[in-house]
Coordinates of C-alpha atoms in Angstrom, one line a residue:
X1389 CA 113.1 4.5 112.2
X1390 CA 114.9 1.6 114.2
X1391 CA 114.0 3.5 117.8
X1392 CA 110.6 4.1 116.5
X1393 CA 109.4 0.4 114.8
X1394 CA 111.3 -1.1 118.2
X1395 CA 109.0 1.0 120.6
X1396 CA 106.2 -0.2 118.8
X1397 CA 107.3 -3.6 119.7
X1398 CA 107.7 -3.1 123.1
X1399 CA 104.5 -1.2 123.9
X1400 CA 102.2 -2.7 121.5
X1401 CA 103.5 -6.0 119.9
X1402 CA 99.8 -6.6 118.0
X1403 CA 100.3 -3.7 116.0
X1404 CA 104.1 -4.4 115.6
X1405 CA 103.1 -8.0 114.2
X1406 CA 100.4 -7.2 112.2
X1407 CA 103.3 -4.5 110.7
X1408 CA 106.1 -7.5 110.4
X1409 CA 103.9 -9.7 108.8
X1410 CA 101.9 -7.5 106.3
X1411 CA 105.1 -5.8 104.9
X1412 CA 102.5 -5.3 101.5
X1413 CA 100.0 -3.2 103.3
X1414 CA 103.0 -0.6 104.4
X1415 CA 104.7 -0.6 101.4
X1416 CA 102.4 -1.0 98.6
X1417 CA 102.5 2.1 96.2
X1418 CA 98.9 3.1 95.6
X1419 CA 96.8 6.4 95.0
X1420 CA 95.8 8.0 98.4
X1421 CA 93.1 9.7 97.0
X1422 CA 91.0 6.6 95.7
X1423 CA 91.0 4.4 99.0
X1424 CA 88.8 1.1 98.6
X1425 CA 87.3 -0.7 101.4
X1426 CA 89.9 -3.4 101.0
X1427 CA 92.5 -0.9 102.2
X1428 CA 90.5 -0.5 105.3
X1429 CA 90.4 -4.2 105.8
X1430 CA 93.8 -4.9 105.5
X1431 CA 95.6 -6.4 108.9
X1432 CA 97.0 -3.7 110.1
X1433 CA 94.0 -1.4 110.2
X1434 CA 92.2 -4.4 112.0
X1435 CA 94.7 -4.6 114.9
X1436 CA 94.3 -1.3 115.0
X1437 CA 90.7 -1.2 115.6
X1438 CA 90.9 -4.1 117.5
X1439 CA 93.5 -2.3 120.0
X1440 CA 92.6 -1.9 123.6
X1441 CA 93.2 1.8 123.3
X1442 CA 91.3 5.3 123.5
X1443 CA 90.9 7.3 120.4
X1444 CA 93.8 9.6 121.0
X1445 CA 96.2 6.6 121.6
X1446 CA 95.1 4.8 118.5
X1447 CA 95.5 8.3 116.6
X1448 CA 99.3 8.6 117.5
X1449 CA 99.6 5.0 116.8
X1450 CA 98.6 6.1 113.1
X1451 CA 100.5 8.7 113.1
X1452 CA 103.4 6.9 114.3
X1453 CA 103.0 4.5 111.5
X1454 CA 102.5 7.2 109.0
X1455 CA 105.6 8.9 109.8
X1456 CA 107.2 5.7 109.5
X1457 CA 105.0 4.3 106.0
X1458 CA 103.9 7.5 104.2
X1459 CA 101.7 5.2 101.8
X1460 CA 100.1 4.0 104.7
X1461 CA 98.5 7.5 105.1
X1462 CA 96.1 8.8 102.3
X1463 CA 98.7 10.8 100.5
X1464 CA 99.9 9.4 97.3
X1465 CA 103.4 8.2 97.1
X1466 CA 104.3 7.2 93.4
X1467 CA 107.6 4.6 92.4
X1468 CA 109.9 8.1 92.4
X1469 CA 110.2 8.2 95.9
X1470 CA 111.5 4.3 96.4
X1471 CA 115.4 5.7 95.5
X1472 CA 115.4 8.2 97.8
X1473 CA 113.9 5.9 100.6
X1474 CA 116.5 3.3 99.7
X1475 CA 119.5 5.8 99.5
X1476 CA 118.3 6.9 103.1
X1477 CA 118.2 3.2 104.5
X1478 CA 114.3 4.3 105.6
X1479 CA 112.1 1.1 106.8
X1480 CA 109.9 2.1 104.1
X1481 CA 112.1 0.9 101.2
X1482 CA 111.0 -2.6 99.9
X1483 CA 114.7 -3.0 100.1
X1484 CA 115.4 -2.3 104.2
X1485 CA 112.2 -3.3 105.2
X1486 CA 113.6 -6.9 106.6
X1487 CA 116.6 -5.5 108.2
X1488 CA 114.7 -3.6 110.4
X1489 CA 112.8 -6.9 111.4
X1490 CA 115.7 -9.1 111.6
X1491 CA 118.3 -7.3 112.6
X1492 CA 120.9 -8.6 110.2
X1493 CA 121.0 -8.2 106.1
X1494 CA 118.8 -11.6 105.2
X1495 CA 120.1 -14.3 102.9
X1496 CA 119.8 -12.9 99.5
X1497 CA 120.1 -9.2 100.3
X1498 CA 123.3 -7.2 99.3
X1499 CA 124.6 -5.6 102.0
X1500 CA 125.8 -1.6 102.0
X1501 CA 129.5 -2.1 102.5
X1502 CA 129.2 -4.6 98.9
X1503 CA 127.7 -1.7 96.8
X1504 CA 130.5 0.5 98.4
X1505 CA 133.2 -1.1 97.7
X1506 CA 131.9 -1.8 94.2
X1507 CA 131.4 2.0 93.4
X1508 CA 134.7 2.3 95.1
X1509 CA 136.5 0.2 93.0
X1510 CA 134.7 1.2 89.9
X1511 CA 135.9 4.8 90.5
X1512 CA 139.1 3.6 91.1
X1513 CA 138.8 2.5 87.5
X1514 CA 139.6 -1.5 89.0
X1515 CA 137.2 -2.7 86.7
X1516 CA 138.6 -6.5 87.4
X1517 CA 137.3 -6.1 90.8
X1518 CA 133.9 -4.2 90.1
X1519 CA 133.5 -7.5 87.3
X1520 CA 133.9 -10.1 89.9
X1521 CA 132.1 -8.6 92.4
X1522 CA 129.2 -7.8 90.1
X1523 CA 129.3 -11.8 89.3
X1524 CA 129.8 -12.9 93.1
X1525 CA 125.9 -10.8 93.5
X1526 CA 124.9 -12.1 90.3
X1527 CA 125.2 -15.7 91.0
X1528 CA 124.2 -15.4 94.5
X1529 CA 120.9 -14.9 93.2
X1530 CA 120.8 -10.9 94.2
X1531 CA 120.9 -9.4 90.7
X1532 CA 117.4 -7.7 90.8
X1533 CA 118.4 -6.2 94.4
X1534 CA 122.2 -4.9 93.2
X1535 CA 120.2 -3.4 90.0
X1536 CA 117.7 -1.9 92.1
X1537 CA 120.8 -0.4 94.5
X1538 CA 122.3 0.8 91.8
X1539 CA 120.1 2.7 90.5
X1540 CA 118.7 4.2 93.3
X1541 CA 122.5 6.1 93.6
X1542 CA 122.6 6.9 89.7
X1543 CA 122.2 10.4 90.2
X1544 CA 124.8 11.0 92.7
X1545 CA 127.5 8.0 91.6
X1546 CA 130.8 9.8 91.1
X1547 CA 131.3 10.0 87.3
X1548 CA 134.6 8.1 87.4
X1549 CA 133.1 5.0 88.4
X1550 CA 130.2 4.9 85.9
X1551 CA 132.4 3.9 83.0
X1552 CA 134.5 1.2 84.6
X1553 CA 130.5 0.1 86.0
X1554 CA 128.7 0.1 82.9
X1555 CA 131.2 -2.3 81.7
X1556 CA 131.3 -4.4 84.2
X1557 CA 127.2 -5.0 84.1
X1558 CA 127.6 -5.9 80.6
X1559 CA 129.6 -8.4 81.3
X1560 CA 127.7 -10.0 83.5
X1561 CA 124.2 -9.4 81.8
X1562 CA 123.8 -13.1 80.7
X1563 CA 123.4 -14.1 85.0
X1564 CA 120.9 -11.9 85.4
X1565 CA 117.8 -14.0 85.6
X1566 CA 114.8 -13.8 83.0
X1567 CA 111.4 -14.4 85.0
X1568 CA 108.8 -17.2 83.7
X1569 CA 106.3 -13.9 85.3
X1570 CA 104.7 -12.9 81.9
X1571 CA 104.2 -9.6 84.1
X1572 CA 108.2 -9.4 85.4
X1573 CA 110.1 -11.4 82.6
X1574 CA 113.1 -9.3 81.6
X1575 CA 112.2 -6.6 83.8
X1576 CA 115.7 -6.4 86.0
X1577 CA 117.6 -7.3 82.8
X1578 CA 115.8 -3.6 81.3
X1579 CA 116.5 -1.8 84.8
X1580 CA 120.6 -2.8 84.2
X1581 CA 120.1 -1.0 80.5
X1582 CA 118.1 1.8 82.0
X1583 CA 120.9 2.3 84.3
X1584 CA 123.7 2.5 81.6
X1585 CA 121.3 4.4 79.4
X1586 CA 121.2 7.1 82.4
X1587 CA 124.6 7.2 83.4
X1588 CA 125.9 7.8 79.7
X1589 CA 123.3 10.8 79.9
X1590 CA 125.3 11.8 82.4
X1591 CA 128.7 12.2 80.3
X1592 CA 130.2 14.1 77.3
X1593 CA 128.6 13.7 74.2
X1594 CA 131.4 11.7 73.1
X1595 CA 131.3 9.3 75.7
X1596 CA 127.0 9.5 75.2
X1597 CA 127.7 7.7 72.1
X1598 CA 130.6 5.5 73.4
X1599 CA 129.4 4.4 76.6
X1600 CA 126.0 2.6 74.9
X1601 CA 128.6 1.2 72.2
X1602 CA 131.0 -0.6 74.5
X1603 CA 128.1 -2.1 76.5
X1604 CA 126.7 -3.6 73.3
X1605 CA 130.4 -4.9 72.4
X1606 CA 131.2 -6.3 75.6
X1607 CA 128.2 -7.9 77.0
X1608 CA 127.5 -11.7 77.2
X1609 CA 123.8 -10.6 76.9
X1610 CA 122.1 -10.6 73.7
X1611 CA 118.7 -9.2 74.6
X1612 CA 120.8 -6.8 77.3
X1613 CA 122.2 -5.3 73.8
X1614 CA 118.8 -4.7 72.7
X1615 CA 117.8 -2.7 75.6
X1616 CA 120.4 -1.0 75.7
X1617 CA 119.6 0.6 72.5
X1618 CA 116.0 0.9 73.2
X1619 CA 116.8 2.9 76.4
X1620 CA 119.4 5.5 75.2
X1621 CA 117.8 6.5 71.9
X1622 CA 114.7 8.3 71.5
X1623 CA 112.2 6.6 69.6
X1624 CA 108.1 6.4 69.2
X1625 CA 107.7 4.8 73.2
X1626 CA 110.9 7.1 74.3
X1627 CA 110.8 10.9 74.2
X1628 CA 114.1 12.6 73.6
X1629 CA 113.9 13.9 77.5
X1630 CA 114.1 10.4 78.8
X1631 CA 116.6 9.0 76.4
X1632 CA 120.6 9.8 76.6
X1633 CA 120.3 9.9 72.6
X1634 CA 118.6 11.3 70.1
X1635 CA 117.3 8.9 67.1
X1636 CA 120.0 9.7 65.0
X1637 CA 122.9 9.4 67.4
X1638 CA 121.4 6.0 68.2
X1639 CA 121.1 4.7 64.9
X1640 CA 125.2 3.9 64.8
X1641 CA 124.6 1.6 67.8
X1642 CA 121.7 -0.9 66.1
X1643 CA 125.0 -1.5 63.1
X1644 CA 127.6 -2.2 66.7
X1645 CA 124.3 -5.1 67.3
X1646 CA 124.5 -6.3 64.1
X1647 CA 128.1 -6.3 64.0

C-alpha cells in the first residue's frame, strides 16, 4: 500500500491530493450498488476527470485506487471488513489512513507496539501494567481508537490475556468519554462492553458467567455496568447467537448491578 499511495504521489500528485484530502470519499462505507450522482462528484472523481491523461491511463489510475480503497469501486464493502483492514495495517482502515500520509503515528493515535505490549502484558496475567497502560491511552484522549484496536484483534487475542484485559477496561470505563453527539453519545463506552461481552463468549461456561460479573464489580463505570449486561445476555434487541449469555444465565448479573 505504502509503494503504491507514494507512486501516486510522485507521478500524479492531483490525484494524490485530492486522495489526502478527501480521506471520506475513500473510506466511507456505502452500498456499491445504489451510486448517487454525488458520489460521482466527489473530489477525487473530479481530478480524475480533470487529469491530463488518455482513457487507459485514467482506467489504471482507478484501478490503482480501487485496489487500494475497495469502497471506492462499486462493490459494497459493509462495517465487517474494517477489523480485518485494521489488523492488516491497509491504508483503507479509518485507523492507518493518516500514517500513510504522514509518515509517523499522529498526535492522538495509539501506536502498534502500545496495543502489543498491552496484550502482552495482559497475557502475562500483569494486570497492574495492562491497568495503567489502559489509563495512560485513556487520558490521552485515544479511548475510542484503543477500543476500536481492540476489538478489531478479539477474535484472535490469546485467551490468557482476555481475562486480566477485561478487567483492566473496567477499571478504567469512567475515562472513556461520553459524546454531546445525540448520534455517537456512549457509543465507544458500548464498543468496550461489546468487547468484554465477546471475549467471555469466548471462555468456559464458568468463566461466561464470571467474566461479565467481575466487570460489573470492578468498574468505576456505572452505565459501562449496564452495557455490559445488555451485551452478554440475550434479550428482545439481542438474539442468543450474538450474545455470550442466554437470558437466564444473565439474569444473576442485573442482582451483581444492584448489589
Amino acid at each position: 500500500d505504502q509503494i503504491q499511495i507514494e507512486a501516486l504521489r510522485i507521478f500524479y500528485p492531483e490525484i494524490y491530493e485530492a486522495v489526502r484530502k478527501n480521506s471520506d470519499c475513500m473510506l466511507r462505507e456505502r452500498d456499491g450498488k445504489n451510486r448517487g450522482d454525488d458520489e460521482a462528484k466527489s473530489p477525487v472523481e473530479a481530478a480524475l476527470e480533470a487529469l491530463q491523461a488518455t482513457a487507459a491511463e485514467k482506467k489504471a489510475i482507478r484501478d490503482l485506487l480501487v485496489g487500494l480503497f475497495p469502497r471506492f469501486g462499486t462493490m459494497g464493502y459493509g462495517s465487517d471488513w474494517e477489523g480485518p483492514w485494521t489488523a492488516d495495517k491497509r491504508i483503507c482502515s479509518r485507523d492507518y489512513f493518516p500514517r500513510y500520509f504522514g509518515y509517523a503515528v499522529p498526535q492522538g493515535d495509539v501506536p502498534d507496539h502500545l496495543v502489543d505490549e498491552l496484550i502482552s502484558r495482559a497475557e502475562a496475567g500483569d494486570i497492574g501494567a495492562a491497568r495503567v497502560l489502559i489509563a495512560d491511552a485513556f487520558k490521552l484522549g485515544a479511548a475510542e481508537l484503543l477500543v476500536r484496536r481492540l476489538r478489531s484483534r478479539e477474535e484472535q487475542l490469546p485467551l490468557a490475556a482476555a481475562y486480566p484485559l477485561i478487567r483492566a477496561i473496567a477499571a478504567n470505563a469512567a475515562d472513556i468519554p461520553i459524546s454531546r453527539d445525540l448520534m455517537l453519545g456512549d457509543f465507544t463506552l458500548a464498543q468496550a462492553a461489546t468487547f468484554v461481552a465477546r471475549l467471555s463468549g469466548r471462555a468456559t461456561p464458568e468463566e461466561q458467567d464470571a467474566w461479565p460479573a467481575s466487570a460489573i464489580k470492578e468498574t468505576d463505570s456505572f452505565l459501562f455496568a449496564v452495557h455490559v449486561i445488555g451485551r452478554a445476555r440475550a434479550g428482545a434487541k439481542r438474539p442468543e447467537e450474538r450474545a455470550s449469555l442466554p437470558r437466564e444465565r444473565g439474569e444473576p448479573l442485573a442482582a451483581v448491578l444492584l448489589d
